[in-house]
């Protein structure tokens, strides 16, 4: 069995180890908008009934407009992780997989568990005809590396000659709409796009994502997930929020991001990457800094594959910024 991956979050575990109640902690370990949008009013019957077809259709129609997917209707799924688990079913395990890395670790874990040989690549030139499935997280988590659509579609075209499938994870794509290839999937049948709903809107607890793919791939995911895979409240909430003006949400995230960068710059910490929802920092004693912040009841994300890196997410307000700044000062690492 492949060992599970330690992700961001886990405040309860951190509190058990370092002290305090979970509510005492400042969680900067995830890439989730710390200022969740106000929930829209939804029909109370949505909580009572099984999710009916009209709820799914409304969510899919709203997602089609939000992700600009032409005639393709994105498929609602119970979080991106749910379809990552199913990803090996789309490809032949006798062919190799490639992942642009380092990146979100669940892709490699799931593919290896299914018997794939997985290569980590850094450039399109590293891809080979043997790669039946390629995964690109764009923008990347945690480095923030960003490929432009023309680069991604050129990869897809090259892979098409060898019946290769290109999976593009745009979980952090809401702040980079110009880089999304979701609008191009209708013309490129070997491209699959995963989108996360909860990160940008700050509603990760809904466990909601969308798949943009050709009809056959979409129907495969629907069959594998089974009926009522996404809750009625999640469908209803997403349908309403994706039809709203999201500029205030973007502006709020970017303001919080600027505040985080100011704190890190003030502490003399090098920011080497990230997205609008988190910063990736390089520090020679990153693990010690992680522990020192935990002792201040502030949780960040460390990485087992690079002990110099920490990922630090956004605080919800200026008070959180000050708390981080003071903790960094006291840490003196």
Short mmCIF file of C-alpha atoms in Angstrom, two decimals:
data_model
loop_
_atom_site.label_atom_id
_atom_site.label_comp_id
_atom_site.label_asym_id
_atom_site.label_seq_id
_atom_site.Cartn_x
_atom_site.Cartn_y
_atom_site.Cartn_z
CA UNK A 1 0.00 0.00 0.00
CA UNK A 2 1.26 3.51 -0.88
CA UNK A 3 1.55 5.68 2.22
CA UNK A 4 -1.04 8.45 2.61
CA UNK A 5 0.03 12.05 2.06
CA UNK A 6 -0.07 14.65 4.81
CA UNK A 7 -1.95 17.66 3.46
CA UNK A 8 -2.65 21.13 4.76
CA UNK A 9 -5.30 21.51 7.43
CA UNK A 10 -5.29 19.13 10.37
CA UNK A 11 -5.79 21.77 13.05
CA UNK A 12 -7.20 19.22 15.51
CA UNK A 13 -4.07 17.08 15.22
CA UNK A 14 -1.82 20.13 15.53
CA UNK A 15 -3.67 21.29 18.64
CA UNK A 16 -3.34 17.84 20.20
CA UNK A 17 0.42 17.96 19.67
CA UNK A 18 1.24 21.60 20.44
CA UNK A 19 -1.62 22.64 22.70
CA UNK A 20 -4.65 24.87 22.65
CA UNK A 21 -8.11 24.28 21.27
CA UNK A 22 -8.56 24.14 17.50
CA UNK A 23 -10.33 27.50 17.60
CA UNK A 24 -7.19 29.05 19.10
CA UNK A 25 -5.19 28.30 15.97
CA UNK A 26 -4.52 30.41 12.91
CA UNK A 27 -4.62 27.98 9.99
CA UNK A 28 -2.36 29.19 7.19
CA UNK A 29 -1.66 25.68 5.88
CA UNK A 30 -4.27 25.56 3.11
CA UNK A 31 -4.83 27.45 -0.13
CA UNK A 32 -8.43 28.36 0.67
CA UNK A 33 -9.92 31.85 0.61
CA UNK A 34 -9.99 32.76 4.33
CA UNK A 35 -12.93 35.10 3.77
CA UNK A 36 -15.74 32.81 2.62
CA UNK A 37 -18.47 34.40 0.56
CA UNK A 38 -21.89 34.83 2.11
CA UNK A 39 -24.10 31.85 1.37
CA UNK A 40 -27.01 32.66 -0.92
CA UNK A 41 -30.51 31.81 0.12
CA UNK A 42 -31.62 28.45 -1.23
CA UNK A 43 -34.94 26.66 -1.08
CA UNK A 44 -35.24 24.87 2.26
CA UNK A 45 -36.56 21.79 0.43
CA UNK A 46 -33.05 21.31 -1.04
CA UNK A 47 -31.94 20.06 2.38
CA UNK A 48 -34.81 17.61 2.56
CA UNK A 49 -34.90 16.04 -0.88
CA UNK A 50 -32.45 14.01 -2.88
CA UNK A 51 -30.71 16.27 -5.42
CA UNK A 52 -33.04 16.37 -8.40
CA UNK A 53 -32.06 16.79 -12.04
CA UNK A 54 -33.07 20.44 -12.20
CA UNK A 55 -30.53 21.30 -9.47
CA UNK A 56 -27.73 19.59 -11.38
CA UNK A 57 -28.76 21.22 -14.64
CA UNK A 58 -28.75 24.67 -13.03
CA UNK A 59 -25.27 24.10 -11.58
CA UNK A 60 -23.94 22.78 -14.89
CA UNK A 61 -25.37 25.71 -16.82
CA UNK A 62 -23.87 28.20 -14.38
CA UNK A 63 -20.52 26.39 -14.56
CA UNK A 64 -20.59 26.47 -18.35
CA UNK A 65 -20.84 30.25 -18.24
CA UNK A 66 -18.32 30.64 -15.43
CA UNK A 67 -15.67 28.40 -17.00
CA UNK A 68 -16.55 29.48 -20.59
CA UNK A 69 -16.79 25.92 -21.89
CA UNK A 70 -18.79 26.53 -25.08
CA UNK A 71 -21.39 23.77 -25.54
CA UNK A 72 -19.82 21.45 -22.94
CA UNK A 73 -21.60 21.22 -19.62
CA UNK A 74 -19.11 20.71 -16.76
CA UNK A 75 -19.89 17.76 -14.52
CA UNK A 76 -20.32 18.51 -10.80
CA UNK A 77 -18.28 16.12 -8.66
CA UNK A 78 -17.84 15.75 -4.87
CA UNK A 79 -14.49 17.51 -4.78
CA UNK A 80 -11.56 17.16 -7.15
CA UNK A 81 -10.01 14.43 -4.99
CA UNK A 82 -12.95 12.16 -5.81
CA UNK A 83 -12.13 12.20 -9.53
CA UNK A 84 -8.37 11.98 -8.94
CA UNK A 85 -9.13 8.63 -7.31
CA UNK A 86 -10.87 7.54 -10.51
CA UNK A 87 -8.24 8.89 -12.88
CA UNK A 88 -6.39 5.56 -13.43
CA UNK A 89 -9.53 4.16 -15.06
CA UNK A 90 -9.09 6.55 -17.98
CA UNK A 91 -5.74 5.19 -19.14
CA UNK A 92 -3.93 1.94 -19.85
CA UNK A 93 -1.65 1.09 -16.89
CA UNK A 94 0.77 -0.67 -19.24
CA UNK A 95 1.70 2.81 -20.49
CA UNK A 96 3.61 5.26 -18.34
CA UNK A 97 2.20 8.34 -16.66
CA UNK A 98 3.94 11.70 -16.39
CA UNK A 99 3.34 14.46 -13.89
CA UNK A 100 4.73 17.98 -14.06
CA UNK A 101 6.31 18.28 -10.64
CA UNK A 102 6.84 18.83 -7.89
CA UNK A 103 3.12 19.27 -7.39
CA UNK A 104 0.03 18.04 -5.55
CA UNK A 105 1.07 14.60 -4.37
CA UNK A 106 -2.20 12.69 -4.71
CA UNK A 107 -1.79 12.28 -8.45
CA UNK A 108 1.41 10.27 -8.13
CA UNK A 109 0.09 8.33 -5.16
CA UNK A 110 -3.13 7.29 -6.91
CA UNK A 111 -1.48 6.42 -10.22
CA UNK A 112 1.30 4.40 -8.59
CA UNK A 113 -1.24 2.53 -6.48
CA UNK A 114 -3.02 1.57 -9.71
CA UNK A 115 0.19 0.12 -11.16
CA UNK A 116 1.41 2.98 -13.34
CA UNK A 117 5.07 3.84 -13.64
CA UNK A 118 5.08 7.58 -12.98
CA UNK A 119 7.71 9.96 -14.32
CA UNK A 120 8.15 13.45 -12.92
CA UNK A 121 8.82 15.95 -15.70
CA UNK A 122 9.59 19.66 -15.78
CA UNK A 123 9.19 20.54 -19.47
CA UNK A 124 7.03 19.55 -22.41
CA UNK A 125 10.19 18.31 -24.09
CA UNK A 126 10.45 15.65 -21.38
CA UNK A 127 7.22 13.96 -22.49
CA UNK A 128 7.53 10.73 -24.44
CA UNK A 129 5.21 8.72 -26.65
CA UNK A 130 5.10 6.11 -23.88
CA UNK A 131 3.14 8.49 -21.67
CA UNK A 132 -0.50 7.51 -21.91
CA UNK A 133 -1.60 10.06 -19.33
CA UNK A 134 0.01 13.36 -18.35
CA UNK A 135 -0.99 15.54 -15.40
CA UNK A 136 -0.35 19.27 -15.27
CA UNK A 137 -1.45 21.41 -12.31
CA UNK A 138 -1.82 24.95 -13.62
CA UNK A 139 -1.16 27.22 -11.81
CA UNK A 140 0.96 24.77 -9.91
CA UNK A 141 0.63 23.90 -6.24
CA UNK A 142 2.93 24.81 -4.53
CA UNK A 143 5.33 26.63 -6.88
CA UNK A 144 2.82 28.72 -8.84
CA UNK A 145 4.43 27.78 -12.16
CA UNK A 146 2.05 28.83 -14.95
CA UNK A 147 1.78 27.47 -18.48
CA UNK A 148 -0.14 29.48 -21.07
CA UNK A 149 -2.97 27.88 -23.07
CA UNK A 150 -1.00 27.76 -26.32
CA UNK A 151 1.75 25.75 -24.58
CA UNK A 152 -0.76 23.34 -23.04
CA UNK A 153 -2.71 22.82 -26.24
CA UNK A 154 0.52 22.16 -28.15
CA UNK A 155 1.24 19.36 -25.67
CA UNK A 156 -2.26 17.98 -26.14
CA UNK A 157 -1.86 17.96 -29.92
CA UNK A 158 1.47 16.14 -29.68
CA UNK A 159 -0.05 13.56 -27.33
CA UNK A 160 -3.07 13.00 -29.55
CA UNK A 161 -0.88 11.26 -32.12
CA UNK A 162 -0.13 8.59 -29.50
CA UNK A 163 -3.63 8.43 -27.96
CA UNK A 164 -2.37 10.26 -24.87
CA UNK A 165 -4.63 12.04 -22.38
CA UNK A 166 -3.71 15.40 -20.83
CA UNK A 167 -5.27 16.20 -17.45
CA UNK A 168 -5.06 19.84 -16.43
CA UNK A 169 -5.83 20.58 -12.79
CA UNK A 170 -6.94 24.21 -12.51
CA UNK A 171 -7.83 24.10 -8.81
CA UNK A 172 -6.26 27.55 -8.35
CA UNK A 173 -7.32 28.84 -11.76
CA UNK A 174 -10.05 31.29 -10.72
CA UNK A 175 -7.48 34.05 -10.28
CA UNK A 176 -5.82 33.26 -13.63
CA UNK A 177 -8.78 32.96 -16.04
CA UNK A 178 -6.62 33.90 -19.03
CA UNK A 179 -4.52 30.76 -18.48
CA UNK A 180 -7.46 28.34 -18.38
CA UNK A 181 -7.87 25.76 -21.13
CA UNK A 182 -11.42 24.93 -20.06
CA UNK A 183 -12.72 27.00 -23.01
CA UNK A 184 -10.62 24.86 -25.38
CA UNK A 185 -11.69 21.39 -24.23
CA UNK A 186 -14.58 21.24 -26.72
CA UNK A 187 -12.05 21.35 -29.57
CA UNK A 188 -9.50 19.02 -27.92
CA UNK A 189 -11.02 15.69 -26.98
CA UNK A 190 -7.91 14.41 -25.20
CA UNK A 191 -7.88 17.26 -22.66
CA UNK A 192 -9.61 16.93 -19.29
CA UNK A 193 -9.84 19.89 -16.91
CA UNK A 194 -10.48 19.62 -13.17
CA UNK A 195 -11.79 22.71 -11.39
CA UNK A 196 -12.18 23.25 -7.65
CA UNK A 197 -15.10 25.30 -6.38
CA UNK A 198 -14.30 25.62 -2.67
CA UNK A 199 -10.86 27.25 -2.76
CA UNK A 200 -11.78 30.51 -4.48
CA UNK A 201 -15.18 30.90 -2.84
CA UNK A 202 -13.86 29.86 0.58
CA UNK A 203 -16.36 27.00 0.84
CA UNK A 204 -14.15 23.92 0.86
CA UNK A 205 -16.59 22.17 3.18
CA UNK A 206 -19.08 21.86 0.32
CA UNK A 207 -16.72 19.28 -1.27
CA UNK A 208 -17.50 20.41 -4.80
CA UNK A 209 -15.56 20.47 -8.04
CA UNK A 210 -16.24 20.27 -11.77
CA UNK A 211 -14.87 18.18 -14.62
CA UNK A 212 -14.69 19.65 -18.11
CA UNK A 213 -14.20 16.89 -20.68
CA UNK A 214 -15.57 15.31 -23.82
CA UNK A 215 -18.97 13.65 -23.55
CA UNK A 216 -17.62 10.11 -23.28
CA UNK A 217 -15.18 10.96 -20.49
CA UNK A 218 -17.83 12.97 -18.65
CA UNK A 219 -20.26 10.07 -18.84
CA UNK A 220 -17.60 7.67 -17.56
CA UNK A 221 -17.02 9.81 -14.50
CA UNK A 222 -20.77 10.12 -13.95
CA UNK A 223 -21.18 6.34 -14.08
CA UNK A 224 -18.22 5.70 -11.76
CA UNK A 225 -19.44 8.22 -9.19
CA UNK A 226 -22.98 6.86 -9.19
CA UNK A 227 -26.26 8.65 -8.48
CA UNK A 228 -26.54 11.68 -6.19
CA UNK A 229 -22.78 12.11 -5.95
CA UNK A 230 -23.07 15.84 -5.17
CA UNK A 231 -25.38 17.15 -2.48
CA UNK A 232 -28.38 19.30 -3.32
CA UNK A 233 -27.18 22.23 -1.19
CA UNK A 234 -23.78 22.21 -2.94
CA UNK A 235 -25.46 22.27 -6.35
CA UNK A 236 -27.85 25.04 -5.37
CA UNK A 237 -25.19 27.22 -3.76
CA UNK A 238 -22.77 26.88 -6.66
CA UNK A 239 -25.42 27.67 -9.26
CA UNK A 240 -26.16 30.98 -7.60
CA UNK A 241 -22.60 31.99 -6.77
CA UNK A 242 -21.18 31.29 -10.23
CA UNK A 243 -23.74 33.63 -11.76
CA UNK A 244 -22.67 36.56 -9.57
CA UNK A 245 -20.00 39.17 -10.19
CA UNK A 246 -16.88 37.59 -8.67
CA UNK A 247 -14.64 40.65 -8.99
CA UNK A 248 -15.12 41.61 -5.30
CA UNK A 249 -13.96 38.11 -4.32
CA UNK A 250 -10.86 38.41 -6.50
CA UNK A 251 -10.11 41.88 -5.17
CA UNK A 252 -10.42 40.64 -1.59
CA UNK A 253 -8.08 37.73 -2.18
CA UNK A 254 -5.47 39.91 -3.85
CA UNK A 255 -5.64 42.40 -0.97
CA UNK A 256 -5.06 39.62 1.54
CA UNK A 257 -2.24 38.24 -0.62
CA UNK A 258 -0.50 41.63 -0.69
CA UNK A 259 -0.74 41.80 3.10
CA UNK A 260 0.85 38.33 3.44
CA UNK A 261 3.72 39.31 1.15
CA UNK A 262 4.28 42.47 3.18
CA UNK A 263 4.56 40.42 6.38
CA UNK A 264 6.99 37.96 4.84
CA UNK A 265 9.08 40.71 3.27
CA UNK A 266 9.20 42.49 6.61
CA UNK A 267 10.50 39.31 8.23
CA UNK A 268 13.23 38.93 5.60
CA UNK A 269 11.76 35.69 4.27
CA UNK A 270 12.23 34.83 0.60
CA UNK A 271 9.05 34.19 -1.38
CA UNK A 272 9.93 31.94 -4.32
CA UNK A 273 6.49 31.15 -5.70
CA UNK A 274 2.82 30.68 -4.98
CA UNK A 275 -0.59 31.72 -6.24
CA UNK A 276 -3.06 34.36 -5.15
CA UNK A 277 -4.13 32.08 -2.30
CA UNK A 278 -0.74 31.22 -0.80
CA UNK A 279 2.97 31.99 -0.86
CA UNK A 280 5.78 29.46 -1.15
CA UNK A 281 8.82 30.47 0.90
CA UNK A 282 12.36 29.19 0.99
CA UNK A 283 14.19 29.06 4.32
CA UNK A 284 17.28 27.11 5.30
CA UNK A 285 15.57 26.03 8.52
CA UNK A 286 12.01 25.72 7.26
CA UNK A 287 11.13 22.76 9.50
CA UNK A 288 12.32 24.65 12.57
CA UNK A 289 10.27 27.65 11.48
CA UNK A 290 7.22 25.43 10.98
CA UNK A 291 7.63 24.08 14.53
CA UNK A 292 8.20 27.53 16.00
CA UNK A 293 5.01 28.79 14.40
CA UNK A 294 3.12 25.75 15.68
CA UNK A 295 4.24 26.66 19.17
CA UNK A 296 2.57 30.02 18.50
CA UNK A 297 -0.50 28.09 17.33
CA UNK A 298 -0.06 29.03 13.70
CA UNK A 299 -0.14 26.17 11.21
CA UNK A 300 1.77 26.27 7.90
CA UNK A 301 2.43 23.55 5.33
CA UNK A 302 5.80 21.83 5.23
CA UNK A 303 6.99 19.41 2.54
CA UNK A 304 8.71 16.08 2.97
CA UNK A 305 10.34 16.37 -0.49
CA UNK A 306 11.94 19.77 0.17
CA UNK A 307 12.88 20.67 3.73
CA UNK A 308 13.59 24.29 2.74
CA UNK A 309 10.00 25.01 1.68
CA UNK A 310 6.95 26.21 3.55
CA UNK A 311 3.60 27.09 2.03
CA UNK A 312 1.85 29.90 3.88
CA UNK A 313 -1.76 30.75 3.20
CA UNK A 314 -3.73 33.95 3.71
CA UNK A 315 -4.96 35.30 7.02
CA UNK A 316 -8.54 36.53 7.07
CA UNK A 317 -7.77 40.03 8.34
CA UNK A 318 -5.16 42.49 9.55
CA UNK A 319 -5.26 40.96 13.02
CA UNK A 320 -4.12 37.66 11.53
CA UNK A 321 -1.35 39.44 9.64
CA UNK A 322 -0.11 41.05 12.86
CA UNK A 323 -0.24 37.73 14.67
CA UNK A 324 1.90 36.10 11.97
CA UNK A 325 4.35 39.02 11.91
CA UNK A 326 4.80 38.90 15.68
CA UNK A 327 5.22 35.12 15.68
CA UNK A 328 7.89 35.36 12.98
CA UNK A 329 9.68 38.03 15.00
CA UNK A 330 9.67 35.85 18.12
CA UNK A 331 10.67 32.75 16.14
CA UNK A 332 13.88 34.44 15.03
CA UNK A 333 14.72 31.41 12.94
#
